[in-house]
């Protein structure tokens, strides 16, 4: 004898079925496999798993460069793993420093009309260059770090003939060190790392110039931001006072052995 299903049981079954259907069409974007940072002159390759969804028609990665320009690329599905998707974000037309923002939207569902987007993700675009230091005195070499001209400038003053020395420079929108201890509340520049080799260090010709907006500091005693340097022996950021304010809008420092610097305001 077949027992009739009572109303409570029927409702319970309907709720379970609807929950399963909803869960199967609520995409989970995890995990992401992305580099910790990217070179603004190179493509950014990434991938993620899209789980808990059926009838995927297409997955698209939408991205925004630091200057606000947007774009999109179609994600490629792995032939051996249908839940694994990869994408390649092209580099901007010109080098940029800042945060690249991106997310993935999946088109899915029985009719292919459901759209679900992942949470937004960010990756720092860090400009890096290996400078060739070849000069004869009294020659002075100038290198501007993109994207702004003159805002971040490496200056090398040759005191003697020098051939094939190297200085690696990085400009980063985020703190490149493991700690923010000692950093001020407000920053007025990107972080700059200078790594001279032994030859360029031995000639003591390395200088760096930060440019700033003097109107921002018109009401301050110094009329300029404070230069902070990461001090390895103390593992913290400290004010660096051995610099000159030039033309009312430039912080000019001699950095013989390199270092990591940023402009900020006192806490």
PDB file of C-alpha atoms in Angstrom:
ATOM      1  CA  UNK A   1       0.000   0.000   0.000  1.00  0.00           C
ATOM      2  CA  UNK A   2       1.395   3.359  -1.047  1.00  0.00           C
ATOM      3  CA  UNK A   3       1.046   5.999   1.623  1.00  0.00           C
ATOM      4  CA  UNK A   4       0.045   9.497   0.467  1.00  0.00           C
ATOM      5  CA  UNK A   5       2.592  12.263   0.963  1.00  0.00           C
ATOM      6  CA  UNK A   6       1.292  14.796   3.422  1.00  0.00           C
ATOM      7  CA  UNK A   7       1.476  18.530   2.781  1.00  0.00           C
ATOM      8  CA  UNK A   8       4.420  19.091   5.156  1.00  0.00           C
ATOM      9  CA  UNK A   9       6.535  16.417   3.488  1.00  0.00           C
ATOM     10  CA  UNK A  10       5.716  17.765   0.040  1.00  0.00           C
ATOM     11  CA  UNK A  11       6.723  21.286   1.019  1.00  0.00           C
ATOM     12  CA  UNK A  12       9.952  19.988   2.535  1.00  0.00           C
ATOM     13  CA  UNK A  13      10.835  18.186  -0.688  1.00  0.00           C
ATOM     14  CA  UNK A  14      10.096  21.275  -2.743  1.00  0.00           C
ATOM     15  CA  UNK A  15      12.314  23.399  -0.505  1.00  0.00           C
ATOM     16  CA  UNK A  16      15.176  20.909  -0.715  1.00  0.00           C
ATOM     17  CA  UNK A  17      14.879  20.712  -4.499  1.00  0.00           C
ATOM     18  CA  UNK A  18      14.775  24.491  -4.864  1.00  0.00           C
ATOM     19  CA  UNK A  19      17.797  24.828  -2.554  1.00  0.00           C
ATOM     20  CA  UNK A  20      19.780  22.317  -4.603  1.00  0.00           C
ATOM     21  CA  UNK A  21      18.813  24.084  -7.824  1.00  0.00           C
ATOM     22  CA  UNK A  22      19.823  27.455  -6.415  1.00  0.00           C
ATOM     23  CA  UNK A  23      23.108  26.095  -5.073  1.00  0.00           C
ATOM     24  CA  UNK A  24      23.954  24.555  -8.424  1.00  0.00           C
ATOM     25  CA  UNK A  25      23.605  27.970 -10.056  1.00  0.00           C
ATOM     26  CA  UNK A  26      25.403  30.062  -7.459  1.00  0.00           C
ATOM     27  CA  UNK A  27      28.970  30.096  -8.858  1.00  0.00           C
ATOM     28  CA  UNK A  28      31.915  29.954  -6.510  1.00  0.00           C
ATOM     29  CA  UNK A  29      35.070  31.638  -7.832  1.00  0.00           C
ATOM     30  CA  UNK A  30      37.850  29.993  -5.864  1.00  0.00           C
ATOM     31  CA  UNK A  31      40.764  29.660  -5.750  1.00  0.00           C
ATOM     32  CA  UNK A  32      42.411  32.368  -7.840  1.00  0.00           C
ATOM     33  CA  UNK A  33      45.939  31.823  -9.083  1.00  0.00           C
ATOM     34  CA  UNK A  34      47.494  35.203  -9.792  1.00  0.00           C
ATOM     35  CA  UNK A  35      50.951  36.751  -9.374  1.00  0.00           C
ATOM     36  CA  UNK A  36      51.451  38.917  -6.299  1.00  0.00           C
ATOM     37  CA  UNK A  37      52.341  41.851  -8.555  1.00  0.00           C
ATOM     38  CA  UNK A  38      52.758  42.512 -12.265  1.00  0.00           C
ATOM     39  CA  UNK A  39      55.034  44.369 -14.632  1.00  0.00           C
ATOM     40  CA  UNK A  40      52.938  47.027 -16.445  1.00  0.00           C
ATOM     41  CA  UNK A  41      54.707  46.198 -19.698  1.00  0.00           C
ATOM     42  CA  UNK A  42      53.818  42.509 -19.649  1.00  0.00           C
ATOM     43  CA  UNK A  43      50.548  40.525 -19.901  1.00  0.00           C
ATOM     44  CA  UNK A  44      49.003  39.307 -16.648  1.00  0.00           C
ATOM     45  CA  UNK A  45      48.182  35.613 -16.740  1.00  0.00           C
ATOM     46  CA  UNK A  46      45.740  34.144 -14.252  1.00  0.00           C
ATOM     47  CA  UNK A  47      43.246  31.398 -13.646  1.00  0.00           C
ATOM     48  CA  UNK A  48      40.456  30.467 -11.269  1.00  0.00           C
ATOM     49  CA  UNK A  49      38.055  27.657 -10.573  1.00  0.00           C
ATOM     50  CA  UNK A  50      34.339  28.199 -11.115  1.00  0.00           C
ATOM     51  CA  UNK A  51      32.451  25.651  -9.033  1.00  0.00           C
ATOM     52  CA  UNK A  52      28.854  25.019  -8.035  1.00  0.00           C
ATOM     53  CA  UNK A  53      27.308  25.968 -11.381  1.00  0.00           C
ATOM     54  CA  UNK A  54      25.919  24.149 -14.383  1.00  0.00           C
ATOM     55  CA  UNK A  55      25.410  25.053 -18.028  1.00  0.00           C
ATOM     56  CA  UNK A  56      28.261  27.550 -18.252  1.00  0.00           C
ATOM     57  CA  UNK A  57      28.068  29.305 -21.600  1.00  0.00           C
ATOM     58  CA  UNK A  58      30.968  31.728 -21.235  1.00  0.00           C
ATOM     59  CA  UNK A  59      33.235  33.371 -18.676  1.00  0.00           C
ATOM     60  CA  UNK A  60      34.617  36.866 -19.290  1.00  0.00           C
ATOM     61  CA  UNK A  61      37.303  38.759 -17.390  1.00  0.00           C
ATOM     62  CA  UNK A  62      36.626  42.502 -17.120  1.00  0.00           C
ATOM     63  CA  UNK A  63      39.574  44.695 -16.149  1.00  0.00           C
ATOM     64  CA  UNK A  64      40.364  48.341 -15.435  1.00  0.00           C
ATOM     65  CA  UNK A  65      43.833  49.870 -15.668  1.00  0.00           C
ATOM     66  CA  UNK A  66      44.961  52.446 -13.072  1.00  0.00           C
ATOM     67  CA  UNK A  67      44.135  55.293 -15.484  1.00  0.00           C
ATOM     68  CA  UNK A  68      40.513  54.108 -15.742  1.00  0.00           C
ATOM     69  CA  UNK A  69      40.672  52.526 -19.205  1.00  0.00           C
ATOM     70  CA  UNK A  70      38.641  49.303 -19.268  1.00  0.00           C
ATOM     71  CA  UNK A  71      38.654  46.133 -21.331  1.00  0.00           C
ATOM     72  CA  UNK A  72      37.570  42.506 -21.378  1.00  0.00           C
ATOM     73  CA  UNK A  73      38.888  39.129 -22.458  1.00  0.00           C
ATOM     74  CA  UNK A  74      37.164  35.764 -22.816  1.00  0.00           C
ATOM     75  CA  UNK A  75      38.336  33.123 -20.329  1.00  0.00           C
ATOM     76  CA  UNK A  76      39.548  29.826 -21.746  1.00  0.00           C
ATOM     77  CA  UNK A  77      38.234  26.553 -20.310  1.00  0.00           C
ATOM     78  CA  UNK A  78      40.706  23.783 -19.515  1.00  0.00           C
ATOM     79  CA  UNK A  79      40.189  20.772 -21.797  1.00  0.00           C
ATOM     80  CA  UNK A  80      40.874  18.344 -18.950  1.00  0.00           C
ATOM     81  CA  UNK A  81      39.129  20.248 -16.148  1.00  0.00           C
ATOM     82  CA  UNK A  82      35.856  21.977 -17.090  1.00  0.00           C
ATOM     83  CA  UNK A  83      35.835  23.943 -13.816  1.00  0.00           C
ATOM     84  CA  UNK A  84      39.223  25.553 -14.493  1.00  0.00           C
ATOM     85  CA  UNK A  85      39.334  28.812 -16.476  1.00  0.00           C
ATOM     86  CA  UNK A  86      42.336  30.877 -17.530  1.00  0.00           C
ATOM     87  CA  UNK A  87      42.705  34.389 -18.925  1.00  0.00           C
ATOM     88  CA  UNK A  88      45.368  36.839 -20.072  1.00  0.00           C
ATOM     89  CA  UNK A  89      45.004  40.555 -19.382  1.00  0.00           C
ATOM     90  CA  UNK A  90      47.020  42.545 -21.940  1.00  0.00           C
ATOM     91  CA  UNK A  91      49.405  45.271 -20.783  1.00  0.00           C
ATOM     92  CA  UNK A  92      48.327  48.920 -21.101  1.00  0.00           C
ATOM     93  CA  UNK A  93      49.500  50.810 -24.169  1.00  0.00           C
ATOM     94  CA  UNK A  94      51.952  52.776 -22.019  1.00  0.00           C
ATOM     95  CA  UNK A  95      53.469  51.820 -18.638  1.00  0.00           C
ATOM     96  CA  UNK A  96      51.302  52.555 -15.610  1.00  0.00           C
ATOM     97  CA  UNK A  97      51.874  52.258 -11.880  1.00  0.00           C
ATOM     98  CA  UNK A  98      48.874  51.555  -9.688  1.00  0.00           C
ATOM     99  CA  UNK A  99      46.242  48.923  -9.028  1.00  0.00           C
ATOM    100  CA  UNK A 100      44.867  46.819 -11.863  1.00  0.00           C
ATOM    101  CA  UNK A 101      41.266  45.893 -10.981  1.00  0.00           C
ATOM    102  CA  UNK A 102      39.532  42.871 -12.486  1.00  0.00           C
ATOM    103  CA  UNK A 103      36.678  40.414 -12.004  1.00  0.00           C
ATOM    104  CA  UNK A 104      35.167  37.464 -13.873  1.00  0.00           C
ATOM    105  CA  UNK A 105      31.539  37.264 -14.949  1.00  0.00           C
ATOM    106  CA  UNK A 106      30.030  33.913 -15.897  1.00  0.00           C
ATOM    107  CA  UNK A 107      27.079  33.463 -18.259  1.00  0.00           C
ATOM    108  CA  UNK A 108      25.176  30.332 -17.282  1.00  0.00           C
ATOM    109  CA  UNK A 109      21.821  28.686 -16.671  1.00  0.00           C
ATOM    110  CA  UNK A 110      19.388  26.547 -18.612  1.00  0.00           C
ATOM    111  CA  UNK A 111      18.673  29.364 -21.051  1.00  0.00           C
ATOM    112  CA  UNK A 112      22.140  30.898 -20.929  1.00  0.00           C
ATOM    113  CA  UNK A 113      20.829  34.183 -19.597  1.00  0.00           C
ATOM    114  CA  UNK A 114      21.953  34.071 -15.961  1.00  0.00           C
ATOM    115  CA  UNK A 115      24.937  36.275 -15.136  1.00  0.00           C
ATOM    116  CA  UNK A 116      27.014  36.085 -11.968  1.00  0.00           C
ATOM    117  CA  UNK A 117      30.133  38.154 -11.259  1.00  0.00           C
ATOM    118  CA  UNK A 118      32.977  37.352  -8.925  1.00  0.00           C
ATOM    119  CA  UNK A 119      34.135  39.813  -6.259  1.00  0.00           C
ATOM    120  CA  UNK A 120      36.560  42.409  -7.624  1.00  0.00           C
ATOM    121  CA  UNK A 121      40.245  41.602  -7.382  1.00  0.00           C
ATOM    122  CA  UNK A 122      43.294  43.867  -7.548  1.00  0.00           C
ATOM    123  CA  UNK A 123      46.931  43.413  -8.453  1.00  0.00           C
ATOM    124  CA  UNK A 124      49.668  46.070  -8.153  1.00  0.00           C
ATOM    125  CA  UNK A 125      51.393  47.151 -11.352  1.00  0.00           C
ATOM    126  CA  UNK A 126      55.041  47.736 -10.400  1.00  0.00           C
ATOM    127  CA  UNK A 127      57.418  49.411 -12.831  1.00  0.00           C
ATOM    128  CA  UNK A 128      60.950  47.975 -12.817  1.00  0.00           C
ATOM    129  CA  UNK A 129      63.971  48.822 -14.921  1.00  0.00           C
ATOM    130  CA  UNK A 130      67.647  47.881 -14.916  1.00  0.00           C
ATOM    131  CA  UNK A 131      69.478  51.114 -15.724  1.00  0.00           C
ATOM    132  CA  UNK A 132      72.710  50.954 -17.705  1.00  0.00           C
ATOM    133  CA  UNK A 133      75.200  53.289 -16.064  1.00  0.00           C
ATOM    134  CA  UNK A 134      77.829  54.182 -18.632  1.00  0.00           C
ATOM    135  CA  UNK A 135      79.207  57.723 -18.508  1.00  0.00           C
ATOM    136  CA  UNK A 136      82.273  59.912 -18.586  1.00  0.00           C
ATOM    137  CA  UNK A 137      82.675  62.966 -16.329  1.00  0.00           C
ATOM    138  CA  UNK A 138      81.306  65.582 -16.265  1.00  0.00           C
ATOM    139  CA  UNK A 139      78.395  63.729 -17.891  1.00  0.00           C
ATOM    140  CA  UNK A 140      75.181  63.381 -15.860  1.00  0.00           C
ATOM    141  CA  UNK A 141      72.624  60.685 -16.664  1.00  0.00           C
ATOM    142  CA  UNK A 142      68.880  61.191 -16.122  1.00  0.00           C
ATOM    143  CA  UNK A 143      66.238  58.448 -16.071  1.00  0.00           C
ATOM    144  CA  UNK A 144      62.528  59.201 -15.624  1.00  0.00           C
ATOM    145  CA  UNK A 145      60.330  56.480 -14.145  1.00  0.00           C
ATOM    146  CA  UNK A 146      56.965  56.168 -15.953  1.00  0.00           C
ATOM    147  CA  UNK A 147      54.221  57.078 -16.109  1.00  0.00           C
ATOM    148  CA  UNK A 148      54.799  60.748 -15.142  1.00  0.00           C
ATOM    149  CA  UNK A 149      57.740  62.595 -16.634  1.00  0.00           C
ATOM    150  CA  UNK A 150      60.115  64.208 -14.127  1.00  0.00           C
ATOM    151  CA  UNK A 151      57.978  63.225 -11.104  1.00  0.00           C
ATOM    152  CA  UNK A 152      60.346  60.348 -10.286  1.00  0.00           C
ATOM    153  CA  UNK A 153      63.858  60.830 -11.614  1.00  0.00           C
ATOM    154  CA  UNK A 154      67.088  58.904 -11.158  1.00  0.00           C
ATOM    155  CA  UNK A 155      70.165  61.100 -11.560  1.00  0.00           C
ATOM    156  CA  UNK A 156      73.640  59.671 -11.859  1.00  0.00           C
ATOM    157  CA  UNK A 157      76.628  61.996 -11.656  1.00  0.00           C
ATOM    158  CA  UNK A 158      79.796  60.421 -12.989  1.00  0.00           C
ATOM    159  CA  UNK A 159      82.897  61.316 -11.006  1.00  0.00           C
ATOM    160  CA  UNK A 160      85.087  59.122 -13.231  1.00  0.00           C
ATOM    161  CA  UNK A 161      84.775  56.947 -16.308  1.00  0.00           C
ATOM    162  CA  UNK A 162      82.244  54.202 -15.634  1.00  0.00           C
ATOM    163  CA  UNK A 163      81.172  51.469 -18.030  1.00  0.00           C
ATOM    164  CA  UNK A 164      78.315  48.977 -17.693  1.00  0.00           C
ATOM    165  CA  UNK A 165      77.338  49.576 -14.084  1.00  0.00           C
ATOM    166  CA  UNK A 166      73.771  48.704 -13.091  1.00  0.00           C
ATOM    167  CA  UNK A 167      71.054  50.257 -10.958  1.00  0.00           C
ATOM    168  CA  UNK A 168      67.763  48.408 -10.579  1.00  0.00           C
ATOM    169  CA  UNK A 169      64.858  50.757  -9.843  1.00  0.00           C
ATOM    170  CA  UNK A 170      61.260  49.931  -8.922  1.00  0.00           C
ATOM    171  CA  UNK A 171      58.242  52.160  -8.544  1.00  0.00           C
ATOM    172  CA  UNK A 172      55.388  50.534  -6.630  1.00  0.00           C
ATOM    173  CA  UNK A 173      51.909  51.704  -5.565  1.00  0.00           C
ATOM    174  CA  UNK A 174      52.058  49.459  -2.482  1.00  0.00           C
ATOM    175  CA  UNK A 175      54.507  49.017   0.363  1.00  0.00           C
ATOM    176  CA  UNK A 176      57.155  46.548  -0.884  1.00  0.00           C
ATOM    177  CA  UNK A 177      58.410  45.766   2.616  1.00  0.00           C
ATOM    178  CA  UNK A 178      57.003  43.228   5.048  1.00  0.00           C
ATOM    179  CA  UNK A 179      56.072  45.837   7.619  1.00  0.00           C
ATOM    180  CA  UNK A 180      54.399  49.244   7.663  1.00  0.00           C
ATOM    181  CA  UNK A 181      55.817  50.042  11.108  1.00  0.00           C
ATOM    182  CA  UNK A 182      56.724  53.732  11.191  1.00  0.00           C
ATOM    183  CA  UNK A 183      54.934  54.688   7.989  1.00  0.00           C
ATOM    184  CA  UNK A 184      52.907  57.914   8.243  1.00  0.00           C
ATOM    185  CA  UNK A 185      49.138  57.949   7.909  1.00  0.00           C
ATOM    186  CA  UNK A 186      49.199  59.870   4.633  1.00  0.00           C
ATOM    187  CA  UNK A 187      51.484  59.141   1.687  1.00  0.00           C
ATOM    188  CA  UNK A 188      52.189  61.547  -1.160  1.00  0.00           C
ATOM    189  CA  UNK A 189      54.131  59.337  -3.557  1.00  0.00           C
ATOM    190  CA  UNK A 190      54.622  55.804  -4.750  1.00  0.00           C
ATOM    191  CA  UNK A 191      57.322  53.692  -3.129  1.00  0.00           C
ATOM    192  CA  UNK A 192      60.714  53.757  -4.842  1.00  0.00           C
ATOM    193  CA  UNK A 193      63.390  51.074  -4.502  1.00  0.00           C
ATOM    194  CA  UNK A 194      66.968  51.691  -5.646  1.00  0.00           C
ATOM    195  CA  UNK A 195      69.431  48.805  -5.929  1.00  0.00           C
ATOM    196  CA  UNK A 196      72.839  49.893  -7.250  1.00  0.00           C
ATOM    197  CA  UNK A 197      75.487  47.276  -7.972  1.00  0.00           C
ATOM    198  CA  UNK A 198      78.968  47.468  -6.423  1.00  0.00           C
ATOM    199  CA  UNK A 199      80.439  49.426  -9.318  1.00  0.00           C
ATOM    200  CA  UNK A 200      77.806  52.166  -9.294  1.00  0.00           C
ATOM    201  CA  UNK A 201      77.934  52.289  -5.490  1.00  0.00           C
ATOM    202  CA  UNK A 202      81.701  52.732  -5.465  1.00  0.00           C
ATOM    203  CA  UNK A 203      81.491  55.978  -7.456  1.00  0.00           C
ATOM    204  CA  UNK A 204      78.884  57.558  -5.126  1.00  0.00           C
ATOM    205  CA  UNK A 205      77.041  59.129  -8.043  1.00  0.00           C
ATOM    206  CA  UNK A 206      73.443  57.994  -7.387  1.00  0.00           C
ATOM    207  CA  UNK A 207      70.765  60.620  -6.676  1.00  0.00           C
ATOM    208  CA  UNK A 208      66.971  60.510  -6.760  1.00  0.00           C
ATOM    209  CA  UNK A 209      64.369  63.260  -7.124  1.00  0.00           C
ATOM    210  CA  UNK A 210      60.721  63.151  -6.020  1.00  0.00           C
ATOM    211  CA  UNK A 211      58.478  65.890  -7.373  1.00  0.00           C
ATOM    212  CA  UNK A 212      55.549  67.106  -5.228  1.00  0.00           C
ATOM    213  CA  UNK A 213      52.760  69.698  -5.342  1.00  0.00           C
ATOM    214  CA  UNK A 214      53.861  72.668  -3.176  1.00  0.00           C
ATOM    215  CA  UNK A 215      50.264  73.878  -2.785  1.00  0.00           C
ATOM    216  CA  UNK A 216      49.523  70.793  -0.684  1.00  0.00           C
ATOM    217  CA  UNK A 217      52.108  71.867   1.917  1.00  0.00           C
ATOM    218  CA  UNK A 218      51.717  75.635   1.801  1.00  0.00           C
ATOM    219  CA  UNK A 219      50.355  75.715   5.364  1.00  0.00           C
ATOM    220  CA  UNK A 220      53.032  73.464   6.871  1.00  0.00           C
ATOM    221  CA  UNK A 221      56.253  74.564   8.542  1.00  0.00           C
ATOM    222  CA  UNK A 222      58.459  72.571   6.184  1.00  0.00           C
ATOM    223  CA  UNK A 223      56.522  73.580   3.024  1.00  0.00           C
ATOM    224  CA  UNK A 224      57.276  70.064   1.808  1.00  0.00           C
ATOM    225  CA  UNK A 225      56.438  66.430   2.595  1.00  0.00           C
ATOM    226  CA  UNK A 226      58.657  64.293   4.798  1.00  0.00           C
ATOM    227  CA  UNK A 227      60.939  61.740   3.165  1.00  0.00           C
ATOM    228  CA  UNK A 228      60.708  58.292   4.767  1.00  0.00           C
ATOM    229  CA  UNK A 229      63.210  55.478   4.319  1.00  0.00           C
ATOM    230  CA  UNK A 230      63.002  51.833   5.328  1.00  0.00           C
ATOM    231  CA  UNK A 231      65.824  51.173   7.817  1.00  0.00           C
ATOM    232  CA  UNK A 232      66.848  47.525   7.667  1.00  0.00           C
ATOM    233  CA  UNK A 233      68.742  47.522  10.967  1.00  0.00           C
ATOM    234  CA  UNK A 234      65.578  48.592  12.797  1.00  0.00           C
ATOM    235  CA  UNK A 235      63.086  46.900  10.442  1.00  0.00           C
ATOM    236  CA  UNK A 236      60.893  49.981  10.335  1.00  0.00           C
ATOM    237  CA  UNK A 237      60.252  53.183   8.399  1.00  0.00           C
ATOM    238  CA  UNK A 238      61.947  56.328   9.709  1.00  0.00           C
ATOM    239  CA  UNK A 239      62.199  59.947   8.515  1.00  0.00           C
ATOM    240  CA  UNK A 240      65.252  60.568   6.346  1.00  0.00           C
ATOM    241  CA  UNK A 241      66.505  64.114   6.841  1.00  0.00           C
ATOM    242  CA  UNK A 242      69.560  64.179   4.577  1.00  0.00           C
ATOM    243  CA  UNK A 243      67.947  65.739   1.528  1.00  0.00           C
ATOM    244  CA  UNK A 244      67.381  69.095  -0.156  1.00  0.00           C
ATOM    245  CA  UNK A 245      64.192  70.829  -1.248  1.00  0.00           C
ATOM    246  CA  UNK A 246      64.894  72.190  -4.731  1.00  0.00           C
ATOM    247  CA  UNK A 247      62.838  74.757  -6.657  1.00  0.00           C
ATOM    248  CA  UNK A 248      60.127  74.532  -4.008  1.00  0.00           C
ATOM    249  CA  UNK A 249      58.667  71.318  -5.464  1.00  0.00           C
ATOM    250  CA  UNK A 250      61.391  68.648  -5.467  1.00  0.00           C
ATOM    251  CA  UNK A 251      62.938  66.395  -2.840  1.00  0.00           C
ATOM    252  CA  UNK A 252      66.522  65.691  -3.932  1.00  0.00           C
ATOM    253  CA  UNK A 253      68.468  62.967  -2.132  1.00  0.00           C
ATOM    254  CA  UNK A 254      71.835  61.305  -2.578  1.00  0.00           C
ATOM    255  CA  UNK A 255      71.350  57.548  -2.222  1.00  0.00           C
ATOM    256  CA  UNK A 256      74.830  56.090  -2.651  1.00  0.00           C
ATOM    257  CA  UNK A 257      73.853  52.613  -1.442  1.00  0.00           C
ATOM    258  CA  UNK A 258      70.273  52.764  -2.655  1.00  0.00           C
ATOM    259  CA  UNK A 259      67.309  52.232  -0.393  1.00  0.00           C
ATOM    260  CA  UNK A 260      63.508  52.219  -0.237  1.00  0.00           C
ATOM    261  CA  UNK A 261      61.811  55.623  -0.011  1.00  0.00           C
ATOM    262  CA  UNK A 262      58.382  57.277   0.046  1.00  0.00           C
ATOM    263  CA  UNK A 263      56.993  60.758   0.718  1.00  0.00           C
ATOM    264  CA  UNK A 264      54.526  61.172   3.575  1.00  0.00           C
ATOM    265  CA  UNK A 265      53.151  63.339   6.337  1.00  0.00           C
ATOM    266  CA  UNK A 266      53.778  62.990  10.063  1.00  0.00           C
ATOM    267  CA  UNK A 267      51.343  61.028  12.205  1.00  0.00           C
TER     268      UNK A 267
END
